[in-house]
PDB file of C-alpha atoms in Angstrom:
ATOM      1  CA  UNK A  24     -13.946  18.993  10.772  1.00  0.00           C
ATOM      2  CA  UNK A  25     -15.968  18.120   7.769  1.00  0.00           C
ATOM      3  CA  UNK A  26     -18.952  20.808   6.928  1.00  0.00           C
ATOM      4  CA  UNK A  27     -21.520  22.141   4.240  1.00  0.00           C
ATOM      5  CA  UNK A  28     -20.279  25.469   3.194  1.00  0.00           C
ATOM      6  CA  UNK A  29     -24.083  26.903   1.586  1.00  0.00           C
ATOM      7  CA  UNK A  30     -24.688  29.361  -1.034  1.00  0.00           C
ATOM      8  CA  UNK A  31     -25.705  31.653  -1.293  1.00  0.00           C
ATOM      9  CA  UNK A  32     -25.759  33.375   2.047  1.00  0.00           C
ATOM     10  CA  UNK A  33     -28.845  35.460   1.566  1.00  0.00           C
ATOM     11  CA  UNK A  34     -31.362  35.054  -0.623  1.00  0.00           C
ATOM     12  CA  UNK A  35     -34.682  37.399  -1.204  1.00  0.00           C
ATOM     13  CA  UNK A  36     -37.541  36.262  -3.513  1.00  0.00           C
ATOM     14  CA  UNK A  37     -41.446  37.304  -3.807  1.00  0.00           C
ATOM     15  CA  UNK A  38     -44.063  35.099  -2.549  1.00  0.00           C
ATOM     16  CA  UNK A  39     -44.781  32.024  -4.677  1.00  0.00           C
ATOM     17  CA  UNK A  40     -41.309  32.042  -6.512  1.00  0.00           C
ATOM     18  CA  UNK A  41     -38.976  29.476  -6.112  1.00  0.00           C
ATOM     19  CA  UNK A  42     -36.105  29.206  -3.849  1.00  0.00           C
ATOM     20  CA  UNK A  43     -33.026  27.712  -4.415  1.00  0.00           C
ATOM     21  CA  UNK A  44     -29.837  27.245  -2.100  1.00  0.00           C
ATOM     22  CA  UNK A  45     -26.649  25.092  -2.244  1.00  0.00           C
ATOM     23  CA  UNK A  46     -23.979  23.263  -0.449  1.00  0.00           C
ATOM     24  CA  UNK A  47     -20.549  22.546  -0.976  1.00  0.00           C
ATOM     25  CA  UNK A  48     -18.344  19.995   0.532  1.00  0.00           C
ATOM     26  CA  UNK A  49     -14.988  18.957   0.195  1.00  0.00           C
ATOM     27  CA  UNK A  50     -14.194  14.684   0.835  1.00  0.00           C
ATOM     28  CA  UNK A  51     -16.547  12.169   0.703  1.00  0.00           C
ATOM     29  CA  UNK A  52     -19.999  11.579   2.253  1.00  0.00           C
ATOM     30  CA  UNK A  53     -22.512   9.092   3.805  1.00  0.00           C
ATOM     31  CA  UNK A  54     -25.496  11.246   3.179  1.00  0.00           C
ATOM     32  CA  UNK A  55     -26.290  14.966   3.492  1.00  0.00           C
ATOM     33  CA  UNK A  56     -28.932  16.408   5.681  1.00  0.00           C
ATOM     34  CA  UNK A  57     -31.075  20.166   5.405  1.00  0.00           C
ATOM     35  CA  UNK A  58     -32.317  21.527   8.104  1.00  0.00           C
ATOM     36  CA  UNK A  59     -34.455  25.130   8.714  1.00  0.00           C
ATOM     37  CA  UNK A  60     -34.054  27.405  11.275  1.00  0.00           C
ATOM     38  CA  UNK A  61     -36.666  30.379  12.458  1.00  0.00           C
ATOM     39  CA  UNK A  62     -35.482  32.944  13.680  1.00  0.00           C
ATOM     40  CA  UNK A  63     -34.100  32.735  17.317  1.00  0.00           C
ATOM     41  CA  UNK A  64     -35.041  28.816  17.286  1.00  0.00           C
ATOM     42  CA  UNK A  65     -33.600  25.421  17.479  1.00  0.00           C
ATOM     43  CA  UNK A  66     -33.104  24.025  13.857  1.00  0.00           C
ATOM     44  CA  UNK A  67     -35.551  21.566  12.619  1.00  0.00           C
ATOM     45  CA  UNK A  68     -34.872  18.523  10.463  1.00  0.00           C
ATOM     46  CA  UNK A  69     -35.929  18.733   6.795  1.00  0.00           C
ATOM     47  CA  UNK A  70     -35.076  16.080   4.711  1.00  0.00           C
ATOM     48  CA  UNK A  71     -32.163  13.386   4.352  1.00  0.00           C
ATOM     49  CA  UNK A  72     -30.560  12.401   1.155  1.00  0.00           C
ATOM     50  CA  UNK A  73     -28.109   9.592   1.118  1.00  0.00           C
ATOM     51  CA  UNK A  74     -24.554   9.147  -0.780  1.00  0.00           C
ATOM     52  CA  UNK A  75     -26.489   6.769  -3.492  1.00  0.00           C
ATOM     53  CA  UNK A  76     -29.081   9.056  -4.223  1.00  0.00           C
ATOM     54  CA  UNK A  77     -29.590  11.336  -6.823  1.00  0.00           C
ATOM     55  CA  UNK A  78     -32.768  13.299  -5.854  1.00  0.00           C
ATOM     56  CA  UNK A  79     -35.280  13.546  -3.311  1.00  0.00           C
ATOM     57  CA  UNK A  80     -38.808  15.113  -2.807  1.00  0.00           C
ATOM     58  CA  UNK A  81     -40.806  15.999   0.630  1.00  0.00           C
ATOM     59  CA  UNK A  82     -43.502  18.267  -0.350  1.00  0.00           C
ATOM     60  CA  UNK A  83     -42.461  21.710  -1.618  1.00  0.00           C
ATOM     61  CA  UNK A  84     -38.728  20.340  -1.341  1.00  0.00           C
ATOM     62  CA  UNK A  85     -36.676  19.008  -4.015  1.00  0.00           C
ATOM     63  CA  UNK A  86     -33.172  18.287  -2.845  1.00  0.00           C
ATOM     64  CA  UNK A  87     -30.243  16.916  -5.672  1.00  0.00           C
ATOM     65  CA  UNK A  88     -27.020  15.350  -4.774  1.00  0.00           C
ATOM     66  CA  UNK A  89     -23.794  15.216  -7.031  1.00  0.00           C
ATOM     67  CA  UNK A  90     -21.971  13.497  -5.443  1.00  0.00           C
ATOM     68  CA  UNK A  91     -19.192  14.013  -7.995  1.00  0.00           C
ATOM     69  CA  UNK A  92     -19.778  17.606  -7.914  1.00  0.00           C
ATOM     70  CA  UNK A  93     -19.374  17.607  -4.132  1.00  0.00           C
ATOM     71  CA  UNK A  94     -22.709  19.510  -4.463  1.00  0.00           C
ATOM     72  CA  UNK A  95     -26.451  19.598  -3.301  1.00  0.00           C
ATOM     73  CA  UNK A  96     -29.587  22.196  -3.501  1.00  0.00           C
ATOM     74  CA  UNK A  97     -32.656  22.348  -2.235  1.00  0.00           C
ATOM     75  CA  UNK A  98     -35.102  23.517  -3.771  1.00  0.00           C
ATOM     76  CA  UNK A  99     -38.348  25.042  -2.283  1.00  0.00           C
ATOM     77  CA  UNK A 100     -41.120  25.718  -4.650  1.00  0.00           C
ATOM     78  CA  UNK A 101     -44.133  28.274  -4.740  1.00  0.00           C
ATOM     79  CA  UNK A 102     -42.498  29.724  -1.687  1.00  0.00           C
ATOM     80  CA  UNK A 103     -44.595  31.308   0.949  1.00  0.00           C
ATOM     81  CA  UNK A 104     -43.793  33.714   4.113  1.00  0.00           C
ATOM     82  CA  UNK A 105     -43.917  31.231   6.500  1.00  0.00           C
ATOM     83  CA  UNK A 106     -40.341  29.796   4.708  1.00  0.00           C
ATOM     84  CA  UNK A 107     -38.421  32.580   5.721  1.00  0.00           C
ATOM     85  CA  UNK A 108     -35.976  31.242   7.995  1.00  0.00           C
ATOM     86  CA  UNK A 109     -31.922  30.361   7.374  1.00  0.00           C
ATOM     87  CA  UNK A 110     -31.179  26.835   6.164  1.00  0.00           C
ATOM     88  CA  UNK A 111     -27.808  24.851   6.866  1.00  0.00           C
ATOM     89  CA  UNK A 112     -26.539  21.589   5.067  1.00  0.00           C
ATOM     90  CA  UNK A 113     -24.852  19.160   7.333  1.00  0.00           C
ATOM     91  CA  UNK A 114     -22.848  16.864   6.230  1.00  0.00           C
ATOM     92  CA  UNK A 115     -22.571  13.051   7.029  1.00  0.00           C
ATOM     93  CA  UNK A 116     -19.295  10.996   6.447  1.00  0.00           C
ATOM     94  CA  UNK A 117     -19.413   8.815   9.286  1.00  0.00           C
ATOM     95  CA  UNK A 118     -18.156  11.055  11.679  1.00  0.00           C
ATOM     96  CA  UNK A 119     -19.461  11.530  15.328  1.00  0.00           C
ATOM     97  CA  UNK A 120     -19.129  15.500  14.921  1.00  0.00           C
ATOM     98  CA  UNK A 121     -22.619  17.154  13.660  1.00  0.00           C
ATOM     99  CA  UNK A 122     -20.839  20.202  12.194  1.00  0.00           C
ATOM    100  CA  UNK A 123     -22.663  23.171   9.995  1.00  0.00           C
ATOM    101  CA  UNK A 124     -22.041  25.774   7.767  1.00  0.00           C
ATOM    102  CA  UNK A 125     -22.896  29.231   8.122  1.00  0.00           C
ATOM    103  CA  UNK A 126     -26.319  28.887   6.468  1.00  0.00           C
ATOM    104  CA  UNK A 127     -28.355  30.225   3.701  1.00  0.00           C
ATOM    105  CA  UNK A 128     -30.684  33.276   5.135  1.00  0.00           C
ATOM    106  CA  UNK A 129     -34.170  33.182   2.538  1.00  0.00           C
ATOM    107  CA  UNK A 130     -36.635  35.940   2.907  1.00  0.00           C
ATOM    108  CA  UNK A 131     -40.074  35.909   1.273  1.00  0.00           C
ATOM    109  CA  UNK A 132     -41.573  38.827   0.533  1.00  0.00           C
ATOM    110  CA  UNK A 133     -45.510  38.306   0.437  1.00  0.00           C
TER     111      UNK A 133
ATOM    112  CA  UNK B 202     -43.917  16.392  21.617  1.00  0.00           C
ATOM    113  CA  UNK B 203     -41.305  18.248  23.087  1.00  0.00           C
ATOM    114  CA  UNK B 204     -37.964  16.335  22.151  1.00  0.00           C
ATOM    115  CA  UNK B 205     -34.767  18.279  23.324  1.00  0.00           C
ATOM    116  CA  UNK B 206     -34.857  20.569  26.006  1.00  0.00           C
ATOM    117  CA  UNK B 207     -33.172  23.454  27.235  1.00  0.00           C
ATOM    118  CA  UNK B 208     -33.460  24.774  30.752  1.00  0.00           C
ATOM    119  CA  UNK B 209     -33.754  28.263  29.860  1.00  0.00           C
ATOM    120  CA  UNK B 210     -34.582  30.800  26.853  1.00  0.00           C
ATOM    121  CA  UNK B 211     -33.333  33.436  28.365  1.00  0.00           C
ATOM    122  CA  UNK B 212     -30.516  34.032  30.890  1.00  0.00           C
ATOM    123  CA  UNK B 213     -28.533  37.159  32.003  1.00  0.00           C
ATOM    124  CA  UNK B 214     -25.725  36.906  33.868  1.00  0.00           C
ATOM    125  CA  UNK B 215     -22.663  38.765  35.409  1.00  0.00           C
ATOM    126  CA  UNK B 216     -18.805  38.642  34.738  1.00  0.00           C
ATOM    127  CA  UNK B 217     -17.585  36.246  36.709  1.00  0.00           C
ATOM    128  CA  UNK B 218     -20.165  33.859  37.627  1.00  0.00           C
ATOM    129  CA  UNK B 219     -20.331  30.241  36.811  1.00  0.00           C
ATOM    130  CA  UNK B 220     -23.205  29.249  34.511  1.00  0.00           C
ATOM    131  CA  UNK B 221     -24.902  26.147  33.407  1.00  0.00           C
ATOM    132  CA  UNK B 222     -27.003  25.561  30.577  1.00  0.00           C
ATOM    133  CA  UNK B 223     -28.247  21.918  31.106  1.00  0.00           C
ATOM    134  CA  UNK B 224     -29.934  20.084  28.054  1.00  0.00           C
ATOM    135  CA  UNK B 225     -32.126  16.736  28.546  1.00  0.00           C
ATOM    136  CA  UNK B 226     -33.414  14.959  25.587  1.00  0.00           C
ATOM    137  CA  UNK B 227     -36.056  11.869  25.749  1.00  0.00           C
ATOM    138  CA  UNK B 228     -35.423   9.796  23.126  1.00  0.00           C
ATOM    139  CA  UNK B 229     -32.309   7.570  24.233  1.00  0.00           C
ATOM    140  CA  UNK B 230     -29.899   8.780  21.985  1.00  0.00           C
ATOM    141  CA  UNK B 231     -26.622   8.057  22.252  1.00  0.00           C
ATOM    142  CA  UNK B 232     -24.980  11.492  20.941  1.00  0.00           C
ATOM    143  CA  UNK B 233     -25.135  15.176  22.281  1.00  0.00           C
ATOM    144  CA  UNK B 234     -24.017  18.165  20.806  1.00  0.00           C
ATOM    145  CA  UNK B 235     -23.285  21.849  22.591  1.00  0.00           C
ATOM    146  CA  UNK B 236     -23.329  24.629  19.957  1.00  0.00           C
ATOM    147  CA  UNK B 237     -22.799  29.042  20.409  1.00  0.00           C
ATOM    148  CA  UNK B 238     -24.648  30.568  17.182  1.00  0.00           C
ATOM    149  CA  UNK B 239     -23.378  34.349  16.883  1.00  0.00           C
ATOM    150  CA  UNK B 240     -24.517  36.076  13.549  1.00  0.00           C
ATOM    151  CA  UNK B 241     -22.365  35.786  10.380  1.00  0.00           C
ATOM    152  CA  UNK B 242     -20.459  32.654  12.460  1.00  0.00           C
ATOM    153  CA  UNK B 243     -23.398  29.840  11.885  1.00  0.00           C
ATOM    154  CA  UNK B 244     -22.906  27.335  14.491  1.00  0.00           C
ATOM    155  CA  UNK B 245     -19.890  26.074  16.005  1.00  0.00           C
ATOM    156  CA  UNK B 246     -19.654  23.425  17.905  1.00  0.00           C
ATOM    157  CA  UNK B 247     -18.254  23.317  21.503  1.00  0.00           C
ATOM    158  CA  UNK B 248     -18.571  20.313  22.558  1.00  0.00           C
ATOM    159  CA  UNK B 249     -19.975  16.756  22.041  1.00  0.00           C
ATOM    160  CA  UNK B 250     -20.869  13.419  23.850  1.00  0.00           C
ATOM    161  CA  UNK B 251     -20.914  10.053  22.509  1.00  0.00           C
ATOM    162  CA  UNK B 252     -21.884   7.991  26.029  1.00  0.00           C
ATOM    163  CA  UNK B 253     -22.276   8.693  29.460  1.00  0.00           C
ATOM    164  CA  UNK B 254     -19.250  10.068  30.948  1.00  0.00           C
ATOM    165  CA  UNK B 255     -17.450  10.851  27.617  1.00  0.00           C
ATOM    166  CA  UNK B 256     -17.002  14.042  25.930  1.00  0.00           C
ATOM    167  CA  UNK B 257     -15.224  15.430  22.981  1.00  0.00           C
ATOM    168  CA  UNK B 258     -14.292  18.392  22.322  1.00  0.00           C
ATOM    169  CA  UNK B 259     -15.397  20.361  19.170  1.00  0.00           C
ATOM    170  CA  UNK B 260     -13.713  23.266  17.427  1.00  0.00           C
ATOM    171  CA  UNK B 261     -13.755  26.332  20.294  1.00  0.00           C
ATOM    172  CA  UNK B 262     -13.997  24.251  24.075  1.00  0.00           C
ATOM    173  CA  UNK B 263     -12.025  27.313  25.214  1.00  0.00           C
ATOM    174  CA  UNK B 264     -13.864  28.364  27.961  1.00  0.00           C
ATOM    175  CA  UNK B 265     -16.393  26.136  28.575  1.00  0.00           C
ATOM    176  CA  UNK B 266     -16.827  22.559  30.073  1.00  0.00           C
ATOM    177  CA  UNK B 267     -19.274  19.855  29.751  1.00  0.00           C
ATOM    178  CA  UNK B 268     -21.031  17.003  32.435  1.00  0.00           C
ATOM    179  CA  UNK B 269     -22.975  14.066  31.312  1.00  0.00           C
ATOM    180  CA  UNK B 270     -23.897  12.239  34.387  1.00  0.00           C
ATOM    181  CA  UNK B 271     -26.932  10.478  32.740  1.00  0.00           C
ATOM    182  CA  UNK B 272     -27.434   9.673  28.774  1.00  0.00           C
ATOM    183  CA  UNK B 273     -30.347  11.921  29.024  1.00  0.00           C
ATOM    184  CA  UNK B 274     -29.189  14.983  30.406  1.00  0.00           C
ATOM    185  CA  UNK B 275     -25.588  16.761  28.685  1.00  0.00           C
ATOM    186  CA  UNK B 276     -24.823  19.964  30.786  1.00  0.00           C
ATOM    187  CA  UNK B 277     -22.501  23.109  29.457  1.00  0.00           C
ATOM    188  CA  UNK B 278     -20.755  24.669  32.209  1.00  0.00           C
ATOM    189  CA  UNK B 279     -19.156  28.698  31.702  1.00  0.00           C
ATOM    190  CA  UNK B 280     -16.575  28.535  34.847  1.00  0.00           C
ATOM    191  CA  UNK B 281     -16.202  31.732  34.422  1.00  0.00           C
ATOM    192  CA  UNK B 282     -18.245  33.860  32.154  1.00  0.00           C
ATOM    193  CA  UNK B 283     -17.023  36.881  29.931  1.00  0.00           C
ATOM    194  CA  UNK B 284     -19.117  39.114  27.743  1.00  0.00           C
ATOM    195  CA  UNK B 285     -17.386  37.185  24.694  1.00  0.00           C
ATOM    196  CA  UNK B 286     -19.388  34.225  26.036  1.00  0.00           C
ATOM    197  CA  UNK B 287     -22.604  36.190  25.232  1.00  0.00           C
ATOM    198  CA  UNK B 288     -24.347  34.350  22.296  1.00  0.00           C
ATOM    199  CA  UNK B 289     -27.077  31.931  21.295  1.00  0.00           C
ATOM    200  CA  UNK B 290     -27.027  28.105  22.912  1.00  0.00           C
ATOM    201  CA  UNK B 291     -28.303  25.027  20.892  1.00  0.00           C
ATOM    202  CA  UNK B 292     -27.967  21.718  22.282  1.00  0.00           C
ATOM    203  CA  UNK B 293     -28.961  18.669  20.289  1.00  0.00           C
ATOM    204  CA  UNK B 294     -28.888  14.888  20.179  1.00  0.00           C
ATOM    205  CA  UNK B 295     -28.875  12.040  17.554  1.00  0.00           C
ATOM    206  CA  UNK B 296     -29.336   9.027  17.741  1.00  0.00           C
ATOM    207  CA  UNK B 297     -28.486   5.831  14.962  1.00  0.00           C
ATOM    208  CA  UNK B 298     -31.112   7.533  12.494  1.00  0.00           C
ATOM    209  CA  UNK B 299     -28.749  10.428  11.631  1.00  0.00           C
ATOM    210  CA  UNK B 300     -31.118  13.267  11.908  1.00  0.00           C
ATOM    211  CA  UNK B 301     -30.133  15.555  15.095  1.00  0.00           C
ATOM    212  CA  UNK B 302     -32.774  17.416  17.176  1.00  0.00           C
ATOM    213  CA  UNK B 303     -32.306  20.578  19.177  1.00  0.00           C
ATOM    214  CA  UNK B 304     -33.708  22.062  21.414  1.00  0.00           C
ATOM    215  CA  UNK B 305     -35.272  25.614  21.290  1.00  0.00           C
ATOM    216  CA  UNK B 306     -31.980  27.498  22.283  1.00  0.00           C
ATOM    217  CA  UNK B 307     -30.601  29.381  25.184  1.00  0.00           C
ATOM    218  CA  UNK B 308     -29.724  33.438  24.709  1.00  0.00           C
ATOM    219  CA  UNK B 309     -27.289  34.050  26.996  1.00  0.00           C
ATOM    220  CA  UNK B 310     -26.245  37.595  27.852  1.00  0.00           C
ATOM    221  CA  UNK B 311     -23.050  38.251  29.827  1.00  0.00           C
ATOM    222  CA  UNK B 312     -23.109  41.811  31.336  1.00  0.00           C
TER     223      UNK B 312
END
């Protein structure tokens, strides 16, 4: 099946730092989807970048897309506490399967 | 504004026993999703439903079946659960928009 593998797989930074994560894929795409998880909860949708797109903001978020890089980050600027959580890239070809990698886990120290 | 949801939060239950974890989700989407989370694993995926009455299976069905009866409601059935079974639930759905919901997770402990 076709998934995100993200980097790196933990990640600690002080309050108001920025955060940066990535994810790898290997064939070709339709778009590319982040999503957060809390701890012990469902995930919850972030933001969707499509296959034609090179960038795309949603608040504190910045995500990039190489598509010739098989690459994206997201970015999450002037981080605060409350974005500790792990974050998984999922990746869209066209497939019915929803498939994820193993996440990114991002503590914030305050 | 509850979306996705899962019957339970928490469940214990013994060797042995057959367990469901049923998942209903409002929004009339077409595609459901079954996943175990166990640390350092992320989530795999069990299985998955495309329609009423069809399922698919995903990359470790061992052990596990799946009912969907009605497009709202995609159950996950443990015929017979071990203690290798014990792990963290997500269901979610999707629709034609792409982005999946889930629910808030089932912890399921086998003793």
């Amino acid at each position: 099946s076709q998934q995100g593998e993200e980097d790196p797989q933990a990640l600690s930074i002080q309050e108001g730092e920025n955060a940066t994560m990535n994810c790898s894929y290997k064939t070709s795409i339709n778009n590319l989807q982040w999503y957060r998880q809390n701890s012990g909860r469902g995930l919850v949708h972030l933001i969707l970048i499509r296959s034609n797109e090179r960038e795309k903001h949603s608040g504190r978020l910045r995500v990039t897309l190489d598509t010739s890089k098989k690459s994206s980050s997201l970015l999450i600027t002037a981080s605060r506490a409350a974005d500790t959580a792990s974050y998984f890239c999922e990746i869209s070809g066209g497939y019915q399967k929803v498939t994820f990698g193993i996440g990114t886990k991002l503590q914030v120290i305050p | 504004d509850v979306k996705v949801t899962q019957s339970s939060r928490y469940l214990v239950k013994r060797t042995g026993e057959k367990v469901f974890l049923e998942c209903v989700q409002d929004m009339d989407h077409e595609n459901m999703f079954w996943y175990r989370q166990d640390p350092g694993l992320g989530l795999r995926l069990i299985y998955f439903s495309y329609d009423v009455k069809m399922k698919e299976k995903g990359d470790i069905p061992e052990g596990y079946s799946v009912s969907r009866e009605k497009k709202e409601r995609f159950s996950l059935i443990l015929e017979s659960a071990s203690t290798n079974q014990t792990s963290m639930y997500l269901c979610a759905s999707r629709g034609l928009r792409a982005e999946a919901f889930f629910g808030q997770g089932t912890r399921l402990t086998v003793v």
